Amino acid sequence: VDRFGPRPVAVSALALMAAATVPFAFVTAGTSPVVLALVLFVRGLGLGAVLVPILSSAYTGLSRDQFPHASMFTRGAQQLGGAIGVAAVAVVLQAGLAHGPADAALHPAFWVMAVVTALGVVPALRLPGRAEAGDPHPSYGVGHPGHERRLGTDDHQVDAEVGGQRGDRFGV
């Protein structure tokens, strides 16, 4: 992430995850468990690689006292996204099971996962790019002194007045 910036790392990792999901759409009862394990390993590498730039970008420029709020927000977003994703795949899988055998029902579910993973590239393109050479405070990273922002704001937003006190749009 430090060398390339969050955007290219996240986009590449999402592309890797989407590509590594596609083989599961072609699995049959005769597919080797070794092949499945290797493809799952590659998908796991992509998942691990996508989390680092996204989470490091979430903490960009925050002061240390804002970390707990950011942590709570990012963890909540992960939980919500996971729950919605599992529910969506379960609906597709259940619909497939109503019309055919289990292996045939799994194929559309994996296609849905591959497409949704690939669509993750769109918001990932909004992540910061590579820092300029010599920039002591790159556009990503954690709590650089003198280069802090309020949680939920960016360079074009102004902190909102919350209850007569300075705060951000989340009221922290």
Short mmCIF file of N, CA and C in Angstrom, two decimals:
data_model
loop_
_atom_site.label_atom_id
_atom_site.label_comp_id
_atom_site.label_asym_id
_atom_site.label_seq_id
_atom_site.Cartn_x
_atom_site.Cartn_y
_atom_site.Cartn_z
N VAL A 1 0.83 -1.18 0.00
CA VAL A 1 0.00 0.00 0.00
C VAL A 1 0.88 1.25 0.00
N ASP A 2 1.95 1.24 0.77
CA ASP A 2 2.84 2.41 0.81
C ASP A 2 3.50 2.67 -0.55
N ARG A 3 3.82 1.64 -1.27
CA ARG A 3 4.51 1.80 -2.56
C ARG A 3 3.57 2.22 -3.68
N PHE A 4 2.38 1.60 -3.75
CA PHE A 4 1.48 1.83 -4.88
C PHE A 4 0.27 2.69 -4.54
N GLY A 5 -0.09 2.78 -3.27
CA GLY A 5 -1.29 3.50 -2.87
C GLY A 5 -2.46 2.54 -2.72
N PRO A 6 -3.48 2.95 -1.97
CA PRO A 6 -4.62 2.06 -1.72
C PRO A 6 -5.41 1.66 -2.96
N ARG A 7 -5.61 2.60 -3.89
CA ARG A 7 -6.48 2.31 -5.04
C ARG A 7 -5.99 1.14 -5.89
N PRO A 8 -4.76 1.15 -6.40
CA PRO A 8 -4.34 0.03 -7.25
C PRO A 8 -4.28 -1.30 -6.50
N VAL A 9 -3.94 -1.25 -5.22
CA VAL A 9 -3.90 -2.51 -4.45
C VAL A 9 -5.30 -3.07 -4.30
N ALA A 10 -6.27 -2.22 -3.92
CA ALA A 10 -7.64 -2.70 -3.73
C ALA A 10 -8.26 -3.17 -5.04
N VAL A 11 -8.06 -2.42 -6.11
CA VAL A 11 -8.62 -2.81 -7.41
C VAL A 11 -8.03 -4.14 -7.87
N SER A 12 -6.72 -4.31 -7.75
CA SER A 12 -6.08 -5.57 -8.14
C SER A 12 -6.56 -6.73 -7.28
N ALA A 13 -6.68 -6.49 -5.99
CA ALA A 13 -7.13 -7.56 -5.08
C ALA A 13 -8.57 -7.96 -5.38
N LEU A 14 -9.43 -6.99 -5.66
CA LEU A 14 -10.82 -7.32 -6.01
C LEU A 14 -10.89 -8.09 -7.33
N ALA A 15 -10.07 -7.71 -8.30
CA ALA A 15 -10.02 -8.44 -9.57
C ALA A 15 -9.55 -9.87 -9.34
N LEU A 16 -8.54 -10.05 -8.48
CA LEU A 16 -8.05 -11.38 -8.15
C LEU A 16 -9.14 -12.21 -7.48
N MET A 17 -9.86 -11.60 -6.53
CA MET A 17 -10.94 -12.31 -5.85
C MET A 17 -12.04 -12.72 -6.82
N ALA A 18 -12.43 -11.80 -7.70
CA ALA A 18 -13.49 -12.11 -8.67
C ALA A 18 -13.05 -13.25 -9.59
N ALA A 19 -11.82 -13.17 -10.09
CA ALA A 19 -11.31 -14.23 -10.97
C ALA A 19 -11.22 -15.57 -10.24
N ALA A 20 -10.85 -15.54 -8.97
CA ALA A 20 -10.72 -16.79 -8.21
C ALA A 20 -12.07 -17.33 -7.76
N THR A 21 -13.13 -16.56 -7.90
CA THR A 21 -14.47 -17.03 -7.57
C THR A 21 -15.09 -17.78 -8.75
N VAL A 22 -14.75 -17.38 -9.96
CA VAL A 22 -15.32 -17.97 -11.17
C VAL A 22 -15.16 -19.49 -11.23
N PRO A 23 -13.99 -20.06 -10.92
CA PRO A 23 -13.87 -21.53 -11.01
C PRO A 23 -14.89 -22.29 -10.16
N PHE A 24 -15.35 -21.69 -9.08
CA PHE A 24 -16.34 -22.36 -8.23
C PHE A 24 -17.69 -22.50 -8.94
N ALA A 25 -17.94 -21.66 -9.94
CA ALA A 25 -19.17 -21.75 -10.71
C ALA A 25 -19.16 -22.96 -11.65
N PHE A 26 -18.01 -23.60 -11.81
CA PHE A 26 -17.90 -24.76 -12.70
C PHE A 26 -17.62 -26.05 -11.94
N VAL A 27 -17.68 -26.01 -10.64
CA VAL A 27 -17.38 -27.19 -9.82
C VAL A 27 -18.42 -28.28 -10.05
N THR A 28 -17.93 -29.50 -10.11
CA THR A 28 -18.80 -30.67 -10.19
C THR A 28 -18.40 -31.62 -9.06
N ALA A 29 -19.12 -32.70 -8.95
CA ALA A 29 -18.81 -33.69 -7.91
C ALA A 29 -17.42 -34.29 -8.13
N GLY A 30 -16.93 -34.25 -9.35
CA GLY A 30 -15.63 -34.83 -9.64
C GLY A 30 -14.45 -33.86 -9.55
N THR A 31 -14.73 -32.62 -9.18
CA THR A 31 -13.65 -31.63 -9.07
C THR A 31 -12.72 -32.00 -7.92
N SER A 32 -11.44 -31.93 -8.18
CA SER A 32 -10.44 -32.29 -7.18
C SER A 32 -10.46 -31.32 -6.00
N PRO A 33 -10.43 -31.85 -4.78
CA PRO A 33 -10.36 -30.98 -3.60
C PRO A 33 -9.08 -30.14 -3.58
N VAL A 34 -8.02 -30.65 -4.19
CA VAL A 34 -6.76 -29.90 -4.25
C VAL A 34 -6.95 -28.64 -5.10
N VAL A 35 -7.63 -28.78 -6.23
CA VAL A 35 -7.90 -27.62 -7.08
C VAL A 35 -8.75 -26.61 -6.33
N LEU A 36 -9.78 -27.09 -5.64
CA LEU A 36 -10.63 -26.19 -4.86
C LEU A 36 -9.84 -25.47 -3.78
N ALA A 37 -8.95 -26.18 -3.11
CA ALA A 37 -8.13 -25.58 -2.05
C ALA A 37 -7.20 -24.52 -2.61
N LEU A 38 -6.60 -24.79 -3.77
CA LEU A 38 -5.70 -23.81 -4.39
C LEU A 38 -6.45 -22.54 -4.81
N VAL A 39 -7.61 -22.72 -5.41
CA VAL A 39 -8.40 -21.57 -5.84
C VAL A 39 -8.89 -20.79 -4.61
N LEU A 40 -9.30 -21.49 -3.58
CA LEU A 40 -9.73 -20.84 -2.36
C LEU A 40 -8.57 -20.08 -1.70
N PHE A 41 -7.38 -20.63 -1.76
CA PHE A 41 -6.19 -19.97 -1.23
C PHE A 41 -5.94 -18.66 -1.98
N VAL A 42 -6.03 -18.69 -3.31
CA VAL A 42 -5.82 -17.49 -4.12
C VAL A 42 -6.90 -16.45 -3.78
N ARG A 43 -8.13 -16.90 -3.62
CA ARG A 43 -9.22 -15.97 -3.26
C ARG A 43 -8.95 -15.36 -1.90
N GLY A 44 -8.45 -16.14 -0.97
CA GLY A 44 -8.10 -15.63 0.35
C GLY A 44 -6.99 -14.60 0.31
N LEU A 45 -6.02 -14.81 -0.58
CA LEU A 45 -4.97 -13.80 -0.76
C LEU A 45 -5.57 -12.47 -1.21
N GLY A 46 -6.50 -12.56 -2.14
CA GLY A 46 -7.18 -11.35 -2.62
C GLY A 46 -7.96 -10.67 -1.51
N LEU A 47 -8.66 -11.46 -0.70
CA LEU A 47 -9.43 -10.89 0.41
C LEU A 47 -8.52 -10.19 1.41
N GLY A 48 -7.42 -10.83 1.75
CA GLY A 48 -6.48 -10.21 2.67
C GLY A 48 -5.88 -8.94 2.10
N ALA A 49 -5.59 -8.95 0.81
CA ALA A 49 -4.99 -7.79 0.17
C ALA A 49 -5.97 -6.63 0.01
N VAL A 50 -7.25 -6.92 -0.10
CA VAL A 50 -8.23 -5.83 -0.28
C VAL A 50 -8.56 -5.16 1.05
N LEU A 51 -8.47 -5.87 2.14
CA LEU A 51 -8.83 -5.28 3.43
C LEU A 51 -7.82 -4.22 3.88
N VAL A 52 -6.55 -4.43 3.63
CA VAL A 52 -5.52 -3.50 4.10
C VAL A 52 -5.70 -2.10 3.53
N PRO A 53 -5.81 -1.91 2.21
CA PRO A 53 -5.94 -0.54 1.70
C PRO A 53 -7.27 0.11 2.09
N ILE A 54 -8.33 -0.67 2.15
CA ILE A 54 -9.63 -0.09 2.51
C ILE A 54 -9.61 0.38 3.96
N LEU A 55 -9.12 -0.47 4.85
CA LEU A 55 -9.10 -0.09 6.26
C LEU A 55 -8.09 1.01 6.55
N SER A 56 -6.93 0.97 5.90
CA SER A 56 -5.95 2.04 6.14
C SER A 56 -6.48 3.37 5.62
N SER A 57 -7.23 3.35 4.53
CA SER A 57 -7.83 4.58 4.01
C SER A 57 -8.91 5.11 4.94
N ALA A 58 -9.59 4.22 5.63
CA ALA A 58 -10.64 4.65 6.56
C ALA A 58 -10.07 5.45 7.73
N TYR A 59 -8.82 5.22 8.07
CA TYR A 59 -8.19 5.91 9.19
C TYR A 59 -7.33 7.09 8.73
N THR A 60 -7.38 7.42 7.47
CA THR A 60 -6.55 8.48 6.90
C THR A 60 -6.76 9.79 7.63
N GLY A 61 -5.69 10.32 8.17
CA GLY A 61 -5.72 11.65 8.74
C GLY A 61 -6.53 11.82 10.01
N LEU A 62 -7.02 10.75 10.58
CA LEU A 62 -7.80 10.88 11.81
C LEU A 62 -6.88 11.08 13.01
N SER A 63 -7.36 11.82 13.98
CA SER A 63 -6.60 11.94 15.21
C SER A 63 -6.81 10.67 16.03
N ARG A 64 -5.91 10.42 16.95
CA ARG A 64 -5.97 9.19 17.75
C ARG A 64 -7.29 9.05 18.50
N ASP A 65 -7.88 10.15 18.94
CA ASP A 65 -9.14 10.05 19.68
C ASP A 65 -10.31 9.67 18.78
N GLN A 66 -10.13 9.72 17.48
CA GLN A 66 -11.18 9.34 16.54
C GLN A 66 -11.09 7.87 16.12
N PHE A 67 -9.99 7.21 16.43
CA PHE A 67 -9.82 5.81 16.04
C PHE A 67 -10.95 4.91 16.53
N PRO A 68 -11.38 5.01 17.78
CA PRO A 68 -12.46 4.11 18.23
C PRO A 68 -13.74 4.28 17.40
N HIS A 69 -14.06 5.52 17.03
CA HIS A 69 -15.26 5.76 16.24
C HIS A 69 -15.10 5.16 14.84
N ALA A 70 -13.93 5.36 14.25
CA ALA A 70 -13.67 4.81 12.91
C ALA A 70 -13.67 3.30 12.96
N SER A 71 -13.09 2.74 14.01
CA SER A 71 -13.05 1.29 14.16
C SER A 71 -14.46 0.72 14.26
N MET A 72 -15.29 1.37 15.06
CA MET A 72 -16.67 0.92 15.22
C MET A 72 -17.42 1.01 13.88
N PHE A 73 -17.20 2.09 13.16
CA PHE A 73 -17.88 2.28 11.88
C PHE A 73 -17.44 1.25 10.85
N THR A 74 -16.13 1.04 10.72
CA THR A 74 -15.64 0.08 9.72
C THR A 74 -16.06 -1.34 10.06
N ARG A 75 -16.01 -1.68 11.34
CA ARG A 75 -16.42 -3.03 11.75
C ARG A 75 -17.91 -3.24 11.50
N GLY A 76 -18.70 -2.23 11.79
CA GLY A 76 -20.14 -2.32 11.52
C GLY A 76 -20.43 -2.47 10.04
N ALA A 77 -19.70 -1.73 9.22
CA ALA A 77 -19.88 -1.84 7.76
C ALA A 77 -19.50 -3.23 7.27
N GLN A 78 -18.42 -3.81 7.83
CA GLN A 78 -18.03 -5.17 7.46
C GLN A 78 -19.12 -6.17 7.83
N GLN A 79 -19.66 -6.04 9.03
CA GLN A 79 -20.70 -6.96 9.49
C GLN A 79 -21.95 -6.84 8.63
N LEU A 80 -22.37 -5.61 8.36
CA LEU A 80 -23.57 -5.38 7.56
C LEU A 80 -23.38 -5.91 6.14
N GLY A 81 -22.23 -5.60 5.54
CA GLY A 81 -21.96 -6.09 4.19
C GLY A 81 -21.92 -7.61 4.12
N GLY A 82 -21.30 -8.23 5.12
CA GLY A 82 -21.26 -9.69 5.16
C GLY A 82 -22.64 -10.30 5.29
N ALA A 83 -23.47 -9.72 6.15
CA ALA A 83 -24.82 -10.24 6.34
C ALA A 83 -25.66 -10.10 5.08
N ILE A 84 -25.57 -8.95 4.43
CA ILE A 84 -26.33 -8.75 3.19
C ILE A 84 -25.82 -9.68 2.10
N GLY A 85 -24.50 -9.85 2.01
CA GLY A 85 -23.94 -10.75 1.00
C GLY A 85 -24.36 -12.19 1.20
N VAL A 86 -24.30 -12.67 2.43
CA VAL A 86 -24.72 -14.05 2.72
C VAL A 86 -26.20 -14.23 2.42
N ALA A 87 -27.02 -13.26 2.79
CA ALA A 87 -28.45 -13.35 2.53
C ALA A 87 -28.75 -13.39 1.03
N ALA A 88 -28.06 -12.57 0.26
CA ALA A 88 -28.29 -12.54 -1.19
C ALA A 88 -27.90 -13.86 -1.84
N VAL A 89 -26.76 -14.39 -1.45
CA VAL A 89 -26.32 -15.67 -2.01
C VAL A 89 -27.25 -16.79 -1.56
N ALA A 90 -27.74 -16.74 -0.34
CA ALA A 90 -28.67 -17.76 0.15
C ALA A 90 -29.98 -17.74 -0.64
N VAL A 91 -30.45 -16.55 -1.00
CA VAL A 91 -31.68 -16.45 -1.80
C VAL A 91 -31.46 -17.08 -3.18
N VAL A 92 -30.34 -16.77 -3.80
CA VAL A 92 -30.02 -17.34 -5.13
C VAL A 92 -29.89 -18.86 -5.01
N LEU A 93 -29.20 -19.32 -3.98
CA LEU A 93 -29.01 -20.75 -3.78
C LEU A 93 -30.35 -21.45 -3.54
N GLN A 94 -31.20 -20.87 -2.70
CA GLN A 94 -32.50 -21.47 -2.41
C GLN A 94 -33.36 -21.55 -3.66
N ALA A 95 -33.33 -20.50 -4.46
CA ALA A 95 -34.10 -20.51 -5.71
C ALA A 95 -33.60 -21.61 -6.64
N GLY A 96 -32.29 -21.81 -6.68
CA GLY A 96 -31.73 -22.87 -7.52
C GLY A 96 -32.07 -24.25 -7.00
N LEU A 97 -32.07 -24.42 -5.69
CA LEU A 97 -32.41 -25.73 -5.11
C LEU A 97 -33.86 -26.11 -5.36
N ALA A 98 -34.73 -25.12 -5.52
CA ALA A 98 -36.14 -25.40 -5.80
C ALA A 98 -36.34 -25.95 -7.20
N HIS A 99 -35.35 -25.76 -8.07
CA HIS A 99 -35.51 -26.16 -9.47
C HIS A 99 -34.50 -27.20 -9.95
N GLY A 100 -33.63 -27.68 -9.07
CA GLY A 100 -32.65 -28.64 -9.54
C GLY A 100 -31.75 -29.14 -8.44
N PRO A 101 -30.75 -29.94 -8.82
CA PRO A 101 -29.83 -30.53 -7.84
C PRO A 101 -28.90 -29.47 -7.23
N ALA A 102 -28.29 -29.82 -6.11
CA ALA A 102 -27.47 -28.88 -5.35
C ALA A 102 -26.29 -28.34 -6.16
N ASP A 103 -25.61 -29.21 -6.91
CA ASP A 103 -24.44 -28.71 -7.65
C ASP A 103 -24.84 -27.69 -8.70
N ALA A 104 -25.99 -27.89 -9.35
CA ALA A 104 -26.47 -26.92 -10.34
C ALA A 104 -26.92 -25.64 -9.66
N ALA A 105 -27.42 -25.72 -8.43
CA ALA A 105 -27.87 -24.53 -7.70
C ALA A 105 -26.69 -23.67 -7.24
N LEU A 106 -25.54 -24.31 -7.01
CA LEU A 106 -24.37 -23.57 -6.55
C LEU A 106 -23.78 -22.67 -7.64
N HIS A 107 -23.88 -23.11 -8.89
CA HIS A 107 -23.25 -22.37 -9.98
C HIS A 107 -23.74 -20.92 -10.07
N PRO A 108 -25.06 -20.66 -10.09
CA PRO A 108 -25.50 -19.25 -10.14
C PRO A 108 -25.10 -18.47 -8.89
N ALA A 109 -25.07 -19.12 -7.74
CA ALA A 109 -24.68 -18.43 -6.51
C ALA A 109 -23.23 -17.94 -6.61
N PHE A 110 -22.35 -18.76 -7.16
CA PHE A 110 -20.96 -18.34 -7.32
C PHE A 110 -20.82 -17.26 -8.39
N TRP A 111 -21.65 -17.31 -9.43
CA TRP A 111 -21.62 -16.24 -10.42
C TRP A 111 -22.03 -14.92 -9.79
N VAL A 112 -23.04 -14.95 -8.93
CA VAL A 112 -23.46 -13.74 -8.23
C VAL A 112 -22.31 -13.20 -7.38
N MET A 113 -21.63 -14.08 -6.67
CA MET A 113 -20.49 -13.65 -5.84
C MET A 113 -19.38 -13.05 -6.70
N ALA A 114 -19.11 -13.64 -7.84
CA ALA A 114 -18.06 -13.13 -8.72
C ALA A 114 -18.42 -11.74 -9.25
N VAL A 115 -19.66 -11.57 -9.66
CA VAL A 115 -20.09 -10.28 -10.21
C VAL A 115 -20.09 -9.20 -9.12
N VAL A 116 -20.61 -9.52 -7.94
CA VAL A 116 -20.63 -8.54 -6.85
C VAL A 116 -19.21 -8.16 -6.44
N THR A 117 -18.33 -9.14 -6.41
CA THR A 117 -16.92 -8.85 -6.09
C THR A 117 -16.31 -7.94 -7.14
N ALA A 118 -16.58 -8.21 -8.41
CA ALA A 118 -16.07 -7.37 -9.49
C ALA A 118 -16.65 -5.96 -9.40
N LEU A 119 -17.90 -5.83 -9.00
CA LEU A 119 -18.51 -4.51 -8.85
C LEU A 119 -17.87 -3.71 -7.72
N GLY A 120 -17.21 -4.39 -6.81
CA GLY A 120 -16.49 -3.70 -5.74
C GLY A 120 -15.37 -2.82 -6.26
N VAL A 121 -14.96 -3.04 -7.50
CA VAL A 121 -13.93 -2.20 -8.12
C VAL A 121 -14.41 -0.75 -8.24
N VAL A 122 -15.71 -0.57 -8.48
CA VAL A 122 -16.24 0.79 -8.69
C VAL A 122 -15.98 1.69 -7.47
N PRO A 123 -16.40 1.31 -6.25
CA PRO A 123 -16.06 2.18 -5.12
C PRO A 123 -14.56 2.19 -4.81
N ALA A 124 -13.86 1.11 -5.12
CA ALA A 124 -12.42 1.07 -4.86
C ALA A 124 -11.68 2.10 -5.70
N LEU A 125 -12.24 2.47 -6.84
CA LEU A 125 -11.61 3.49 -7.69
C LEU A 125 -11.63 4.87 -7.04
N ARG A 126 -12.42 5.04 -5.99
CA ARG A 126 -12.47 6.32 -5.28
C ARG A 126 -11.44 6.40 -4.15
N LEU A 127 -10.74 5.31 -3.89
CA LEU A 127 -9.70 5.33 -2.87
C LEU A 127 -8.54 6.21 -3.33
N PRO A 128 -7.75 6.71 -2.39
CA PRO A 128 -6.60 7.54 -2.79
C PRO A 128 -5.61 6.75 -3.64
N GLY A 129 -4.96 7.45 -4.54
CA GLY A 129 -3.93 6.84 -5.37
C GLY A 129 -2.58 6.88 -4.68
N ARG A 130 -1.56 6.79 -5.46
CA ARG A 130 -0.18 6.79 -4.95
C ARG A 130 0.20 8.18 -4.45
N ALA A 131 0.91 8.24 -3.34
CA ALA A 131 1.38 9.51 -2.80
C ALA A 131 2.44 10.09 -3.72
N GLU A 132 2.49 11.40 -3.79
CA GLU A 132 3.50 12.07 -4.58
C GLU A 132 4.87 11.91 -3.91
N ALA A 133 5.91 11.84 -4.70
CA ALA A 133 7.26 11.70 -4.16
C ALA A 133 7.58 12.89 -3.26
N GLY A 134 8.12 12.61 -2.10
CA GLY A 134 8.51 13.65 -1.17
C GLY A 134 7.39 14.17 -0.30
N ASP A 135 6.16 13.67 -0.46
CA ASP A 135 5.04 14.11 0.37
C ASP A 135 5.21 13.52 1.76
N PRO A 136 5.46 14.36 2.78
CA PRO A 136 5.65 13.81 4.12
C PRO A 136 4.36 13.30 4.74
N HIS A 137 3.22 13.71 4.20
CA HIS A 137 1.93 13.28 4.71
C HIS A 137 1.08 12.80 3.54
N PRO A 138 1.28 11.56 3.09
CA PRO A 138 0.53 11.08 1.94
C PRO A 138 -0.97 11.08 2.21
N SER A 139 -1.75 10.92 1.15
CA SER A 139 -3.20 10.99 1.27
C SER A 139 -3.79 9.76 1.92
N TYR A 140 -2.98 8.87 2.42
CA TYR A 140 -3.45 7.71 3.16
C TYR A 140 -2.49 7.50 4.31
N GLY A 141 -2.90 6.72 5.25
CA GLY A 141 -2.07 6.48 6.43
C GLY A 141 -2.85 6.81 7.67
N VAL A 142 -2.22 6.81 8.80
CA VAL A 142 -2.93 6.96 10.05
C VAL A 142 -2.42 8.15 10.83
N GLY A 143 -3.31 9.08 11.11
CA GLY A 143 -3.11 10.16 12.04
C GLY A 143 -1.82 10.93 11.95
N HIS A 144 -1.49 11.45 10.78
CA HIS A 144 -0.28 12.25 10.67
C HIS A 144 -0.48 13.57 11.40
N PRO A 145 0.42 13.95 12.30
CA PRO A 145 0.26 15.21 13.03
C PRO A 145 0.16 16.39 12.06
N GLY A 146 -0.77 17.28 12.35
CA GLY A 146 -0.94 18.46 11.52
C GLY A 146 -1.66 18.19 10.21
N HIS A 147 -2.10 16.99 9.98
CA HIS A 147 -2.77 16.62 8.74
C HIS A 147 -3.96 15.75 9.09
N GLU A 148 -4.79 16.26 10.00
CA GLU A 148 -5.90 15.46 10.51
C GLU A 148 -7.21 15.96 9.94
N ARG A 149 -8.21 15.10 9.90
CA ARG A 149 -9.54 15.47 9.46
C ARG A 149 -10.55 14.84 10.39
N ARG A 150 -11.75 15.32 10.33
CA ARG A 150 -12.80 14.79 11.17
C ARG A 150 -13.38 13.54 10.53
N LEU A 151 -13.80 12.57 11.35
CA LEU A 151 -14.40 11.34 10.86
C LEU A 151 -15.62 11.66 10.02
N GLY A 152 -15.68 11.10 8.82
CA GLY A 152 -16.82 11.30 7.94
C GLY A 152 -16.71 12.54 7.07
N THR A 153 -15.59 13.21 7.08
CA THR A 153 -15.44 14.38 6.23
C THR A 153 -14.32 14.14 5.25
N ASP A 154 -14.25 14.98 4.25
CA ASP A 154 -13.11 14.93 3.34
C ASP A 154 -12.64 16.36 3.09
N ASP A 155 -11.73 16.56 2.19
CA ASP A 155 -11.15 17.87 1.98
C ASP A 155 -12.16 18.92 1.51
N HIS A 156 -13.29 18.49 0.97
CA HIS A 156 -14.26 19.43 0.42
C HIS A 156 -15.44 19.65 1.34
N GLN A 157 -15.45 19.03 2.50
CA GLN A 157 -16.56 19.18 3.43
C GLN A 157 -16.11 19.97 4.65
N VAL A 158 -17.03 20.62 5.27
CA VAL A 158 -16.74 21.37 6.47
C VAL A 158 -17.42 20.67 7.63
N ASP A 159 -16.75 20.63 8.78
CA ASP A 159 -17.36 20.04 9.95
C ASP A 159 -18.70 20.72 10.24
N ALA A 160 -19.68 19.93 10.59
CA ALA A 160 -21.01 20.45 10.88
C ALA A 160 -21.09 20.88 12.34
N GLU A 161 -21.98 21.80 12.61
CA GLU A 161 -22.25 22.17 13.98
C GLU A 161 -23.24 21.16 14.53
N VAL A 162 -22.86 20.45 15.57
CA VAL A 162 -23.71 19.43 16.16
C VAL A 162 -23.97 19.82 17.60
N GLY A 163 -25.20 20.15 17.91
CA GLY A 163 -25.55 20.50 19.29
C GLY A 163 -24.76 21.69 19.81
N GLY A 164 -24.44 22.66 18.95
CA GLY A 164 -23.70 23.84 19.36
C GLY A 164 -22.21 23.62 19.52
N GLN A 165 -21.71 22.40 19.25
CA GLN A 165 -20.30 22.10 19.37
C GLN A 165 -19.78 21.65 18.03
N ARG A 166 -18.49 21.84 17.84
CA ARG A 166 -17.88 21.34 16.61
C ARG A 166 -17.96 19.83 16.61
N GLY A 167 -18.31 19.26 15.50
CA GLY A 167 -18.36 17.81 15.37
C GLY A 167 -18.46 17.46 13.90
N ASP A 168 -18.53 16.20 13.61
CA ASP A 168 -18.69 15.83 12.22
C ASP A 168 -20.13 15.42 11.98
N ARG A 169 -20.41 14.98 10.77
CA ARG A 169 -21.78 14.67 10.43
C ARG A 169 -22.34 13.46 11.16
N PHE A 170 -21.50 12.70 11.87
CA PHE A 170 -21.97 11.57 12.65
C PHE A 170 -22.20 11.95 14.10
N GLY A 171 -21.90 13.19 14.45
CA GLY A 171 -22.13 13.66 15.80
C GLY A 171 -21.10 13.22 16.81
N VAL A 172 -19.88 12.90 16.37
CA VAL A 172 -18.82 12.52 17.30
C VAL A 172 -17.93 13.69 17.59
#
